[in-house]
PDB file of C-alpha atoms in Angstrom:
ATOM      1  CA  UNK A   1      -1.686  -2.999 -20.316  1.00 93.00           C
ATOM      2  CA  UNK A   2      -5.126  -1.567 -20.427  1.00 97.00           C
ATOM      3  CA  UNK A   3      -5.996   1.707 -20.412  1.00 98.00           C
ATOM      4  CA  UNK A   4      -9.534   3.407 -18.828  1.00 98.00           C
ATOM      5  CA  UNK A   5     -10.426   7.080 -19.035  1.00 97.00           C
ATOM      6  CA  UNK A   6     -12.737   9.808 -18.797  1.00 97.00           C
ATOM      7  CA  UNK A   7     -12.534  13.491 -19.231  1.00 97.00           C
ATOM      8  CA  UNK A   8     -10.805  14.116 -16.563  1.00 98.00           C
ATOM      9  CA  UNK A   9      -8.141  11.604 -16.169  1.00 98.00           C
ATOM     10  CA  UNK A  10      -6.881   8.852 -17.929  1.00 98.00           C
ATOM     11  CA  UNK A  11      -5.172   5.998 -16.352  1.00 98.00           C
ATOM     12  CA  UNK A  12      -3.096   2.801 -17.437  1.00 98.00           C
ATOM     13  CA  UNK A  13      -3.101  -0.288 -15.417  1.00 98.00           C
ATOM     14  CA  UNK A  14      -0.700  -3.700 -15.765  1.00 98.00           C
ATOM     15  CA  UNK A  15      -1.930  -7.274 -15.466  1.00 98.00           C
ATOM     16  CA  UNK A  16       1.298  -8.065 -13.366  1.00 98.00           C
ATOM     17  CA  UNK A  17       0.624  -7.472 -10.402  1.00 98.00           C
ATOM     18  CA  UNK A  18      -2.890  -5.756 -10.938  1.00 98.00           C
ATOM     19  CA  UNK A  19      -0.384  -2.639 -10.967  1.00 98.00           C
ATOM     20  CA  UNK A  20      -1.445   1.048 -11.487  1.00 98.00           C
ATOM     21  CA  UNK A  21       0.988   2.074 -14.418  1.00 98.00           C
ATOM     22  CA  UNK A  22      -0.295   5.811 -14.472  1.00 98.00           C
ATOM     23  CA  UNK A  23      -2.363   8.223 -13.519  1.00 98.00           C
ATOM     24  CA  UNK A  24      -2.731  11.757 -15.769  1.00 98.00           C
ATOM     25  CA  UNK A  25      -4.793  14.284 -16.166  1.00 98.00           C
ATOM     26  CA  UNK A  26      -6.837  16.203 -18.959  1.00 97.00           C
ATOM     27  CA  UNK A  27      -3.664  18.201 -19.568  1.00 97.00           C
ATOM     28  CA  UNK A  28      -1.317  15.154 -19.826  1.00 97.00           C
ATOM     29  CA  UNK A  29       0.261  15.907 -16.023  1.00 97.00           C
ATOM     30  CA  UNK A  30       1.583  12.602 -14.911  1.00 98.00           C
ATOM     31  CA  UNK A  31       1.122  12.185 -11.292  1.00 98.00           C
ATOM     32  CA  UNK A  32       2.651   8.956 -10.329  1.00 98.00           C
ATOM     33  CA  UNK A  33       6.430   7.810 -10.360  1.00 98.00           C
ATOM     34  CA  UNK A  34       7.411   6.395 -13.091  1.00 98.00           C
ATOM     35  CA  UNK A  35       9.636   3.818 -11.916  1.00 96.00           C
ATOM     36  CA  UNK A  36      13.514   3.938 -11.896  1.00 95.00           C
ATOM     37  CA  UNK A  37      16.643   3.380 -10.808  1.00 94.00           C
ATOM     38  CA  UNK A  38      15.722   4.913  -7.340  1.00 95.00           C
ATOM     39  CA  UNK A  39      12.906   2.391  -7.089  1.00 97.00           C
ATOM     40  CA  UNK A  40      11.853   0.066  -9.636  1.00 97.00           C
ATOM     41  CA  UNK A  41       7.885  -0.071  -8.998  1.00 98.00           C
ATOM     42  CA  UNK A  42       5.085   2.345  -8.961  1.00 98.00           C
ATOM     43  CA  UNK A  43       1.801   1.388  -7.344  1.00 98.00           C
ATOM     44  CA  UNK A  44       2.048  -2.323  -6.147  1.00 98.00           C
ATOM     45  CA  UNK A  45      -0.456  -4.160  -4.526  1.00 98.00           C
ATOM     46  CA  UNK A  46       0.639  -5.921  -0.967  1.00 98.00           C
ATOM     47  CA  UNK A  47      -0.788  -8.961  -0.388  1.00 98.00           C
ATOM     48  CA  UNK A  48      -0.613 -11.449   1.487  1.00 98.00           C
ATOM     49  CA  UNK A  49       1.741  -9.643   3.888  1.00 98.00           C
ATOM     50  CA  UNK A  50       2.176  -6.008   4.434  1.00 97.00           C
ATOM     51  CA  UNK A  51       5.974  -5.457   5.326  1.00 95.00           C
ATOM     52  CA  UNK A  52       7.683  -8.480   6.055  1.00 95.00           C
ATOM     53  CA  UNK A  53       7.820 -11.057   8.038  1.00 96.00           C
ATOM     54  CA  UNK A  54      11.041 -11.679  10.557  1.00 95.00           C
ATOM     55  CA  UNK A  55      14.104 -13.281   8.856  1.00 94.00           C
ATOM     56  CA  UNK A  56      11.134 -13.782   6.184  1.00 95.00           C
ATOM     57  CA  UNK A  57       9.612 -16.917   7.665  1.00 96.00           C
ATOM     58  CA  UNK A  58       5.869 -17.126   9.052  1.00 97.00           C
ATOM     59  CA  UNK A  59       3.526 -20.149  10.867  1.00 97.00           C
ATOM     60  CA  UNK A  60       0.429 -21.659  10.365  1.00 97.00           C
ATOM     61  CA  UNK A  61      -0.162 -24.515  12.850  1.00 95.00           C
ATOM     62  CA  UNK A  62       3.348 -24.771  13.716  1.00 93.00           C
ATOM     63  CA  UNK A  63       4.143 -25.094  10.013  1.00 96.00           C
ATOM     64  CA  UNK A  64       7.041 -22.967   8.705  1.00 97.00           C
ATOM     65  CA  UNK A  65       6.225 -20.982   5.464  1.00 98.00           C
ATOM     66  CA  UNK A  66       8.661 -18.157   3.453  1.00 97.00           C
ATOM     67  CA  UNK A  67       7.363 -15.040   1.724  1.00 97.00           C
ATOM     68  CA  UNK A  68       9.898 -12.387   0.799  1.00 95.00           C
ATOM     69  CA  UNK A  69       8.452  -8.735   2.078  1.00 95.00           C
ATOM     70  CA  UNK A  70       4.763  -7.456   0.867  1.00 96.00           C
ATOM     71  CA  UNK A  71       4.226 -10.910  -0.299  1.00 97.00           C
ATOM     72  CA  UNK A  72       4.150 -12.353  -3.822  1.00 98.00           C
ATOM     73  CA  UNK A  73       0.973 -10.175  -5.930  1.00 98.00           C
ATOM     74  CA  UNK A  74       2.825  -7.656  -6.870  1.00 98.00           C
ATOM     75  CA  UNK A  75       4.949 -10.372  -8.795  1.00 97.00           C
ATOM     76  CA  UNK A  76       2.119 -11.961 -10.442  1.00 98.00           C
ATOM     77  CA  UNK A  77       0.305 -12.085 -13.227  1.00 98.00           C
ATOM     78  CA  UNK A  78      -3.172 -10.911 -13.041  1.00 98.00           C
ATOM     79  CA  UNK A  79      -6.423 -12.400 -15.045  1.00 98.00           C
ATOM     80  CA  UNK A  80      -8.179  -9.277 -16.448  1.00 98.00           C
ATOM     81  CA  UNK A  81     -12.014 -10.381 -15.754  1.00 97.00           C
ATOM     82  CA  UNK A  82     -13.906  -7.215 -16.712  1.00 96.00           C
ATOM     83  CA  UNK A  83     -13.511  -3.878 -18.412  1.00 96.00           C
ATOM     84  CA  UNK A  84     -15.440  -0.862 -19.502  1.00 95.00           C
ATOM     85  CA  UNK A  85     -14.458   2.457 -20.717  1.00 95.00           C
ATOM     86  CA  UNK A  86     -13.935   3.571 -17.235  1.00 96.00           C
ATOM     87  CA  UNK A  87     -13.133   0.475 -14.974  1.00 98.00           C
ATOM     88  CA  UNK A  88     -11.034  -2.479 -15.193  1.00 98.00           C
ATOM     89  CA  UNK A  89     -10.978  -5.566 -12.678  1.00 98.00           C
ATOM     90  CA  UNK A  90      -8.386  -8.141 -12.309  1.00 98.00           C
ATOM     91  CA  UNK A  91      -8.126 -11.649 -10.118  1.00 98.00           C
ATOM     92  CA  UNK A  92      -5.712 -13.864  -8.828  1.00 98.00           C
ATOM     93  CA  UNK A  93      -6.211 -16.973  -7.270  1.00 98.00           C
ATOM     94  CA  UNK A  94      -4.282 -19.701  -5.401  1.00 98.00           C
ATOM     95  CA  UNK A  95      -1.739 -21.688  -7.721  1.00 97.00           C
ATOM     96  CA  UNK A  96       0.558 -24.991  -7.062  1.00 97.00           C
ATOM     97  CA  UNK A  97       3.090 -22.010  -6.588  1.00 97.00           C
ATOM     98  CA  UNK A  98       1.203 -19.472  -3.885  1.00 98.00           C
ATOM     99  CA  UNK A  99       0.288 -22.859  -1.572  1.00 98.00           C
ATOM    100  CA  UNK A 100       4.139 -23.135  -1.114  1.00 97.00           C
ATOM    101  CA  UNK A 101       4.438 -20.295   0.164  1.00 98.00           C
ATOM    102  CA  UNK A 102       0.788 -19.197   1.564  1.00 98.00           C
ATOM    103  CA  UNK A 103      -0.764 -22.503   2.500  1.00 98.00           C
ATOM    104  CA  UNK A 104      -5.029 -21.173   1.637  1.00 98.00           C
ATOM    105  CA  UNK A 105      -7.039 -20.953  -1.334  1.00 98.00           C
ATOM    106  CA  UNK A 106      -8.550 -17.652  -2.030  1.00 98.00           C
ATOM    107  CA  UNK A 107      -9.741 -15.199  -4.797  1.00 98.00           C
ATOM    108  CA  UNK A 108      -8.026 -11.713  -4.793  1.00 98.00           C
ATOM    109  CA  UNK A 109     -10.484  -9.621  -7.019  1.00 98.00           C
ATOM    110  CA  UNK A 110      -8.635  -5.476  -7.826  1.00 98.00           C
ATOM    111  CA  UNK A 111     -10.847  -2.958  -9.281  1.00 98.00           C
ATOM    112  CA  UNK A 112      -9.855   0.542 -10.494  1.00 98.00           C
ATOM    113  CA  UNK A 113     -12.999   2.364 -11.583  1.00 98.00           C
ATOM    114  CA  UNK A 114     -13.022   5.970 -12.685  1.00 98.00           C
ATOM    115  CA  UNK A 115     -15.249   8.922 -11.001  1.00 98.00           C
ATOM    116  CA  UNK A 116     -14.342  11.996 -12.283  1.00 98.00           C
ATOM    117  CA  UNK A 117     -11.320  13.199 -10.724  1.00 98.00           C
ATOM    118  CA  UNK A 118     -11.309  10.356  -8.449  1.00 98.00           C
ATOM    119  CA  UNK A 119      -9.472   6.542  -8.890  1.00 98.00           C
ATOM    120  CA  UNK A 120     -11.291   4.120  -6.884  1.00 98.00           C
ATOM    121  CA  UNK A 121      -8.922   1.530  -6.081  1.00 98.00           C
ATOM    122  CA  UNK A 122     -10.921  -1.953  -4.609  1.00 98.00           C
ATOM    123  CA  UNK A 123     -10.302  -4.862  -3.082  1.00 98.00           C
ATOM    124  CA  UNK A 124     -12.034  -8.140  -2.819  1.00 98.00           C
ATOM    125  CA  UNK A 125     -10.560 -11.095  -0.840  1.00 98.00           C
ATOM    126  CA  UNK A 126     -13.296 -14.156  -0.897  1.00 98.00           C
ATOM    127  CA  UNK A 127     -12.064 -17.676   1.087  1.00 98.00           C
ATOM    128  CA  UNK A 128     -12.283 -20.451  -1.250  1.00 98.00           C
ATOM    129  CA  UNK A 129     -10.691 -22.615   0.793  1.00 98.00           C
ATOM    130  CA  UNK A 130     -12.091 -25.414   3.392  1.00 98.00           C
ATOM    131  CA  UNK A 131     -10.922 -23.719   6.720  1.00 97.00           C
ATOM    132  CA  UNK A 132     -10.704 -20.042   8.071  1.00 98.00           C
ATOM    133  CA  UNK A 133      -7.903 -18.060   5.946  1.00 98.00           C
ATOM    134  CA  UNK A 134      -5.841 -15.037   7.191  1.00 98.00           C
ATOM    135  CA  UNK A 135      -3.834 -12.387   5.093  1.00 98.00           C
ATOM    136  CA  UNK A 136      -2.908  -8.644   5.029  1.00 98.00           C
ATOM    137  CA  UNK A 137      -3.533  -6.436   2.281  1.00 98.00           C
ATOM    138  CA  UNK A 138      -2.226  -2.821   1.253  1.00 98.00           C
ATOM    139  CA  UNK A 139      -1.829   0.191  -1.509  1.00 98.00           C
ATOM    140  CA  UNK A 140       1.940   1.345  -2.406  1.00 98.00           C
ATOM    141  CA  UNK A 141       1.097   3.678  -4.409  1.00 98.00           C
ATOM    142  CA  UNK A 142       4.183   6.255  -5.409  1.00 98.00           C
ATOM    143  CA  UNK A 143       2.997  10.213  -6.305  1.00 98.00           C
ATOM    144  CA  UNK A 144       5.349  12.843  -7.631  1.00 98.00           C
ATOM    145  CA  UNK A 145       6.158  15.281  -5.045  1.00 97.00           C
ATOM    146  CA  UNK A 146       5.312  18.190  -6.547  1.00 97.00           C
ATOM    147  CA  UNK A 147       7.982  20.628  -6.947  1.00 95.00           C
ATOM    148  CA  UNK A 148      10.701  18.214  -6.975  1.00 96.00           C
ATOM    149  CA  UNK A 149      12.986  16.911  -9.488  1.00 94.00           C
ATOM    150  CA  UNK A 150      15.270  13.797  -9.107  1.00 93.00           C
ATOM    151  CA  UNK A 151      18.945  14.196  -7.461  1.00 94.00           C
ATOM    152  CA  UNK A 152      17.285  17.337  -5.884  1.00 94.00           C
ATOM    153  CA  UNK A 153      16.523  17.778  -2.066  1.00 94.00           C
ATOM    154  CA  UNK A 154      12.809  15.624  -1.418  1.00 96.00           C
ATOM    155  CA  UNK A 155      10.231  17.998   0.201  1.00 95.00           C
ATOM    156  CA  UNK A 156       6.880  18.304   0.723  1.00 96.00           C
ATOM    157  CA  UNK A 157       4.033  18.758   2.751  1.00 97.00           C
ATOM    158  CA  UNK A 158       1.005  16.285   3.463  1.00 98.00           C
ATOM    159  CA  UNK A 159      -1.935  17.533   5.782  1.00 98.00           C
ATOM    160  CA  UNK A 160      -4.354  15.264   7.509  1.00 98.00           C
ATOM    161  CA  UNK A 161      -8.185  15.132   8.550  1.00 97.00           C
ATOM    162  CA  UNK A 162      -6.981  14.777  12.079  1.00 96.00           C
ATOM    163  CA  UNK A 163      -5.741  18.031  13.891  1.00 95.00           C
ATOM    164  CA  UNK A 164      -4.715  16.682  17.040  1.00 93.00           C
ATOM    165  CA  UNK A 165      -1.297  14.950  17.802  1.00 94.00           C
ATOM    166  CA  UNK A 166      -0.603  11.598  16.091  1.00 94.00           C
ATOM    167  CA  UNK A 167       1.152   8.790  17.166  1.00 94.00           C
ATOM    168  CA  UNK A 168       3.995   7.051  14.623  1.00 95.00           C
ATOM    169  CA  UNK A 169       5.331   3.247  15.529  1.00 95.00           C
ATOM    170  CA  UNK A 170       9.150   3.584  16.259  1.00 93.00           C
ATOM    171  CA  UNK A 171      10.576   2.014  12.673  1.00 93.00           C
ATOM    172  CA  UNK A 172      14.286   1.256  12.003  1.00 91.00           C
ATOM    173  CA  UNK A 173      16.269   1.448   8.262  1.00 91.00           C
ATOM    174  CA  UNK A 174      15.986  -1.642   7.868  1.00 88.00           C
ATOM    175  CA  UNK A 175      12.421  -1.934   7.756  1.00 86.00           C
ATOM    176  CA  UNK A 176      11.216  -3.390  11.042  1.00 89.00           C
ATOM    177  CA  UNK A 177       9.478  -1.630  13.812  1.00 92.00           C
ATOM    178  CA  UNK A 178       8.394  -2.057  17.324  1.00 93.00           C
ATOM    179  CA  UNK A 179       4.611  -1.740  18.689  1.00 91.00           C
ATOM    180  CA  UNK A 180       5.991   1.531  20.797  1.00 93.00           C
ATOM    181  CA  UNK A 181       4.722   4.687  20.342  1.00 94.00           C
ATOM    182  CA  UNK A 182       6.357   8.383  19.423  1.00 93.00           C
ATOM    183  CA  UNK A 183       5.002  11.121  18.211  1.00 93.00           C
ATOM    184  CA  UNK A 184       4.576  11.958  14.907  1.00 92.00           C
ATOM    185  CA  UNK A 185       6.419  15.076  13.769  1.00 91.00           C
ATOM    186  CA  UNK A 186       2.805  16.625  12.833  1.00 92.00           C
ATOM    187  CA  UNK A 187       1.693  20.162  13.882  1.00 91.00           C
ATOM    188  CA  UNK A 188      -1.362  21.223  13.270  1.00 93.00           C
ATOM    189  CA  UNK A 189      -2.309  18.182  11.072  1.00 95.00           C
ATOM    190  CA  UNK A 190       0.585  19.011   9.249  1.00 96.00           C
ATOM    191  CA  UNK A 191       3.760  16.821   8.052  1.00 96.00           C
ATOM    192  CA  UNK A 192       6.586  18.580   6.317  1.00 96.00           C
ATOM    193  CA  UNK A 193       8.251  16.325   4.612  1.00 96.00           C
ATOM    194  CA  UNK A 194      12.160  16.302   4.029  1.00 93.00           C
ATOM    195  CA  UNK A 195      15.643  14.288   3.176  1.00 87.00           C
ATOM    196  CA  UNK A 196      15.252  13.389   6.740  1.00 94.00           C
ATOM    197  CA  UNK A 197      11.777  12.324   7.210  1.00 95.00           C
ATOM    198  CA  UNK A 198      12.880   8.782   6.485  1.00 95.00           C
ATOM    199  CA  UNK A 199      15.666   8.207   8.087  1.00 94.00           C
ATOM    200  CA  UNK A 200      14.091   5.453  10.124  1.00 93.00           C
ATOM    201  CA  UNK A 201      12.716   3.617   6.384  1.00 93.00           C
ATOM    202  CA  UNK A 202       9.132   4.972   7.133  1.00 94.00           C
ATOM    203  CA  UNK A 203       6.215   6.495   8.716  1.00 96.00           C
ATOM    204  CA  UNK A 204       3.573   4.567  10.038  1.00 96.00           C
ATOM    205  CA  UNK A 205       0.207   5.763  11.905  1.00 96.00           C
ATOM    206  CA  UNK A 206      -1.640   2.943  13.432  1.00 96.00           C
ATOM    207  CA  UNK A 207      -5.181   2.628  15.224  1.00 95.00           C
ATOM    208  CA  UNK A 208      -7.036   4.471  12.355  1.00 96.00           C
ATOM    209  CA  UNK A 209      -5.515   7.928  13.672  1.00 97.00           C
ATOM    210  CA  UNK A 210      -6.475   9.179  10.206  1.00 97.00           C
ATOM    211  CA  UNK A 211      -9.020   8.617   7.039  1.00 98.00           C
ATOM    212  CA  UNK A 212      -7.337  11.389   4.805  1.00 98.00           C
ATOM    213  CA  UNK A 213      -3.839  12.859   3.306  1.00 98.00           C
ATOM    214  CA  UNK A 214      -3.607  15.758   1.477  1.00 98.00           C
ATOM    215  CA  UNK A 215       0.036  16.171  -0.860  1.00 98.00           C
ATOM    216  CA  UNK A 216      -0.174  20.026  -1.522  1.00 98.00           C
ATOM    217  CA  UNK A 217       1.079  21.631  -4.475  1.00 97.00           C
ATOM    218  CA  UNK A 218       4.163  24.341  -3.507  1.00 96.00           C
ATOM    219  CA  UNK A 219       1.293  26.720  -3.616  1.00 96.00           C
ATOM    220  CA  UNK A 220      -0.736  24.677  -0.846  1.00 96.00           C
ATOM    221  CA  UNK A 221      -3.231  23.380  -3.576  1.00 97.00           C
ATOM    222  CA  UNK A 222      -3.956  19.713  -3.401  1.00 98.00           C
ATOM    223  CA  UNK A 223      -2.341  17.702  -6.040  1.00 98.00           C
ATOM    224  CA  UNK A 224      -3.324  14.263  -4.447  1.00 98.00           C
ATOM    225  CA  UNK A 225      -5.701  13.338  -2.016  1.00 98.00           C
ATOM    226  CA  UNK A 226      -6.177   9.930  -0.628  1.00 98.00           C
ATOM    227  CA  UNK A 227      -9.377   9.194   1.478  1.00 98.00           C
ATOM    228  CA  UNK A 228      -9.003   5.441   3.404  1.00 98.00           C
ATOM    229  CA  UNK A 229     -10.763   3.735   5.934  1.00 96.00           C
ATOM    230  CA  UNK A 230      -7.815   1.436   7.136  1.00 97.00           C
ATOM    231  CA  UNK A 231      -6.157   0.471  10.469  1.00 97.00           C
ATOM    232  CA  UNK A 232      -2.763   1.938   9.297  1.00 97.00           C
ATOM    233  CA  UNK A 233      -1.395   4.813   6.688  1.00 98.00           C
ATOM    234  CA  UNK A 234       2.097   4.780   6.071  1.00 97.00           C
ATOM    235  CA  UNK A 235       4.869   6.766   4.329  1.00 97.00           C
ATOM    236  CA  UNK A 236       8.224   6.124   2.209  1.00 97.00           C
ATOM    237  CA  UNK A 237      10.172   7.469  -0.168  1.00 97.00           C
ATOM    238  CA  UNK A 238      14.528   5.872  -0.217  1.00 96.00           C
ATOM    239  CA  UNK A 239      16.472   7.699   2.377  1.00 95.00           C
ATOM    240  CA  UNK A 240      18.929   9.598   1.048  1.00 91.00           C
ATOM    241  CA  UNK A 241      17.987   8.834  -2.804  1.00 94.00           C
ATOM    242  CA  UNK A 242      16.633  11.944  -3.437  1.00 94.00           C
ATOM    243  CA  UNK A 243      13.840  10.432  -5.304  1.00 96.00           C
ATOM    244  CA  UNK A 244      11.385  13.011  -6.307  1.00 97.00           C
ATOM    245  CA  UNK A 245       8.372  10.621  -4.662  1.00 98.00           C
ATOM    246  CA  UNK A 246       6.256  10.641  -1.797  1.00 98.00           C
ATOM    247  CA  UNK A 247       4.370   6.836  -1.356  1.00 98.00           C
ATOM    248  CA  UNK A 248       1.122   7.198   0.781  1.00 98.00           C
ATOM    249  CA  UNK A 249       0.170   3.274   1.499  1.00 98.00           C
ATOM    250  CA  UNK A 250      -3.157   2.254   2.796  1.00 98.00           C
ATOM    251  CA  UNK A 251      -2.633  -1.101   4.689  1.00 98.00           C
ATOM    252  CA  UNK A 252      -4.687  -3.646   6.049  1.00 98.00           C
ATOM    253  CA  UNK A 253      -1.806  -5.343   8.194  1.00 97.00           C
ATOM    254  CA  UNK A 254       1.344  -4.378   9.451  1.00 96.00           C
ATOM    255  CA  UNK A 255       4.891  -6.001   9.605  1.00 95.00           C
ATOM    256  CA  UNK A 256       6.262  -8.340  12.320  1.00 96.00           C
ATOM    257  CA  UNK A 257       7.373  -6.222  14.860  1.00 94.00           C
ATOM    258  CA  UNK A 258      10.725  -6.627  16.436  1.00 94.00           C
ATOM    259  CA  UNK A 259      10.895 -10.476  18.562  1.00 92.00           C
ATOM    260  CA  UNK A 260       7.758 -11.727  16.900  1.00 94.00           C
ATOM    261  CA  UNK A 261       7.627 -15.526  16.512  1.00 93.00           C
ATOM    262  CA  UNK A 262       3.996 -16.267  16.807  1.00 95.00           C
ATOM    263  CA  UNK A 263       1.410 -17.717  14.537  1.00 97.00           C
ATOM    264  CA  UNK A 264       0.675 -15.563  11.462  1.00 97.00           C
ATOM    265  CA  UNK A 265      -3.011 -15.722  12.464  1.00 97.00           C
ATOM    266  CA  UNK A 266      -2.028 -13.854  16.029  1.00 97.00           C
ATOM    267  CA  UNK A 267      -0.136 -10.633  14.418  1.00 95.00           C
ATOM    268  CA  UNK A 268      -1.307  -7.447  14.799  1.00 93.00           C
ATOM    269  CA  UNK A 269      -3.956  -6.202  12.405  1.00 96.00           C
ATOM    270  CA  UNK A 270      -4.531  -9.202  10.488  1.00 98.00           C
ATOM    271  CA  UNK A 271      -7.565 -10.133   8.395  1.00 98.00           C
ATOM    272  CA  UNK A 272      -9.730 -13.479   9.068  1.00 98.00           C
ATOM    273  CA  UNK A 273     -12.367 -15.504   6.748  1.00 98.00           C
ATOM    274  CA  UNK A 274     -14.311 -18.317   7.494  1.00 98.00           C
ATOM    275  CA  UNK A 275     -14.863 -20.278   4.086  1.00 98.00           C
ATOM    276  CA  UNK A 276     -17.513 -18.635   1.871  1.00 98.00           C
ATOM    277  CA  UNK A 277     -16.739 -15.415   3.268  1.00 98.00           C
ATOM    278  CA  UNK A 278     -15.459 -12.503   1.646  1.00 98.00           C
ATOM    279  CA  UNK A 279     -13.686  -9.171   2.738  1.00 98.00           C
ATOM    280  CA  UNK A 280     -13.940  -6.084   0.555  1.00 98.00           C
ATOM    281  CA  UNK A 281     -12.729  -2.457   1.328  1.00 97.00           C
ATOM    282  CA  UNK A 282     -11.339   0.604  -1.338  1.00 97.00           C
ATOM    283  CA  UNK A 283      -9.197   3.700  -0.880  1.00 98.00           C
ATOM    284  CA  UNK A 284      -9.950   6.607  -3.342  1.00 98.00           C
ATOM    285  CA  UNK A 285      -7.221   8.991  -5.104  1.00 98.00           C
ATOM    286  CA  UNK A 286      -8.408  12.124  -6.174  1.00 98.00           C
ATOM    287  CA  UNK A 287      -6.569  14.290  -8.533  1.00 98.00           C
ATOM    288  CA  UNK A 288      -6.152  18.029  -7.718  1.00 96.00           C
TER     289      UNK A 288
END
């Protein structure tokens, strides 16, 4: 575990699975989950699938290949490469175990540097490999709904950048979704969130509807802020759990929809590096 801080926040990070451990402030205030019996992580790192992939079986050149849902990082150990009193950086790269399951060599580079009240979370994907590569990447991070205390009724409210009406993918409980279109249950930029808010598993926006979600204090303060630049935002906390957690997940990807049984290369929102190239992107948490 290392540890970076400044003097505003101080936050704890985890070489498996380059995982953000905690995040508090000058006054001790924890703001993410803590893991638990309602769900055992906190802030892992998706890569490299987002979601899953149908009956958990992908192709590459006609080649079958198994990953179990948001991939294997977040059950990895981490090589911590750098560190300062206010950043930390950790890497991964391909093993005699990933090319089992995800057939390219790459280096996955996660940086969490400090700027006053703000986490920078970054990513850095670089192709080592002979050929192009393709992979999804995401945030899971898991904030405290503020107000709330576990076995009590979830609620919440989250406000967005954009003011006009969103579009949400139609998801199911069981985790998939299909590439049609409802509308979000936004007003005014708004989303009240509620026991009921995931009954279908989870909310996604798609098409870079948004670059910014505000979780409000009870008295309409900002507690969290996440600013992203992604193709799709999403939203989860256990139906029916009462887990006293709101997850706001940046992704780079999204799942298999419904029927899909094409090349992993051809889904939706996937990422694509010719060798020597690198990809490189960061969301940014900012407390209060």
């Amino acid at each position: 575990m290392e540890t970076i801080q400044n003097e505003l926040l101080t936050v704890e990070v985890s070489a498996m699975g380059a995982e953000l451990q905690s995040i508090k402030d000058s006054d001790g205030r924890e703001y993410l989950w803590q893991a638990g019996e309602k769900w055992p992580r906190r802030s892992p790192i998706l890569f490299p699938i987002v979601c899953s992939v149908n009956n958990d079986t992908y192709r590459v050149d006609g080649k079958e290949y198994h990953l179990p849902r948001h991939g294997f990082a977040r059950d990895t150990e981490f090589k911590l490469i750098a560190q300062g009193p206010d950043r930390v950086t950790y890497a991964l790269h391909e093993s005699e175990e990933t090319l089992k399951v995800y057939p390219y060599c790459f280096n996955l580079a996660v940086t969490y540097k400090l700027e006053g009240n703000k986490v920078h979370v970054i990513w850095h994907v670089e192709n080592t490999d002979k050929r192009d590569i393709h992979f999804q990447i995401g945030g899971h991070p898991a904030f405290l709904a503020p107000g709330c205390k576990e076995d009590e009724p979830l609620k919440g409210v989250i406000v967005f950048d954009n003011k006009e009406q969103m579009q949400n993918l139609k998801s199911y409980i069981d985790g998939s979704h299909e590439l049609t279109e409802i509308e979000a249950e936004t007003k005014d930029g708004m989303l009240a969130i509620n026991d009921e808010t995931f009954a279908d598993d989870s909310v996604k926006f798609h098409k870079s509807q948004t670059s910014q979600a505000i979780l409000l204090n009870p008295d309409g303060t900002p507690a969290v802020t996440l600013d992203y630049r992604c193709p799709v935002i999403a939203f989860w906390s256990p139906y029916k759990k009462q887990a006293p957690f709101i997850c706001i997940e940046p992704w780079y990807g999204l799942g298999d929809h419904r029927g899909y049984d094409g090349e992993f290369k051809d889904k939706p929102y996937m990422n694509h590096l010719q060798p020597g190239a690198s990809f490189m992107s960061e969301y940014t948490i900012t407390i209060g």
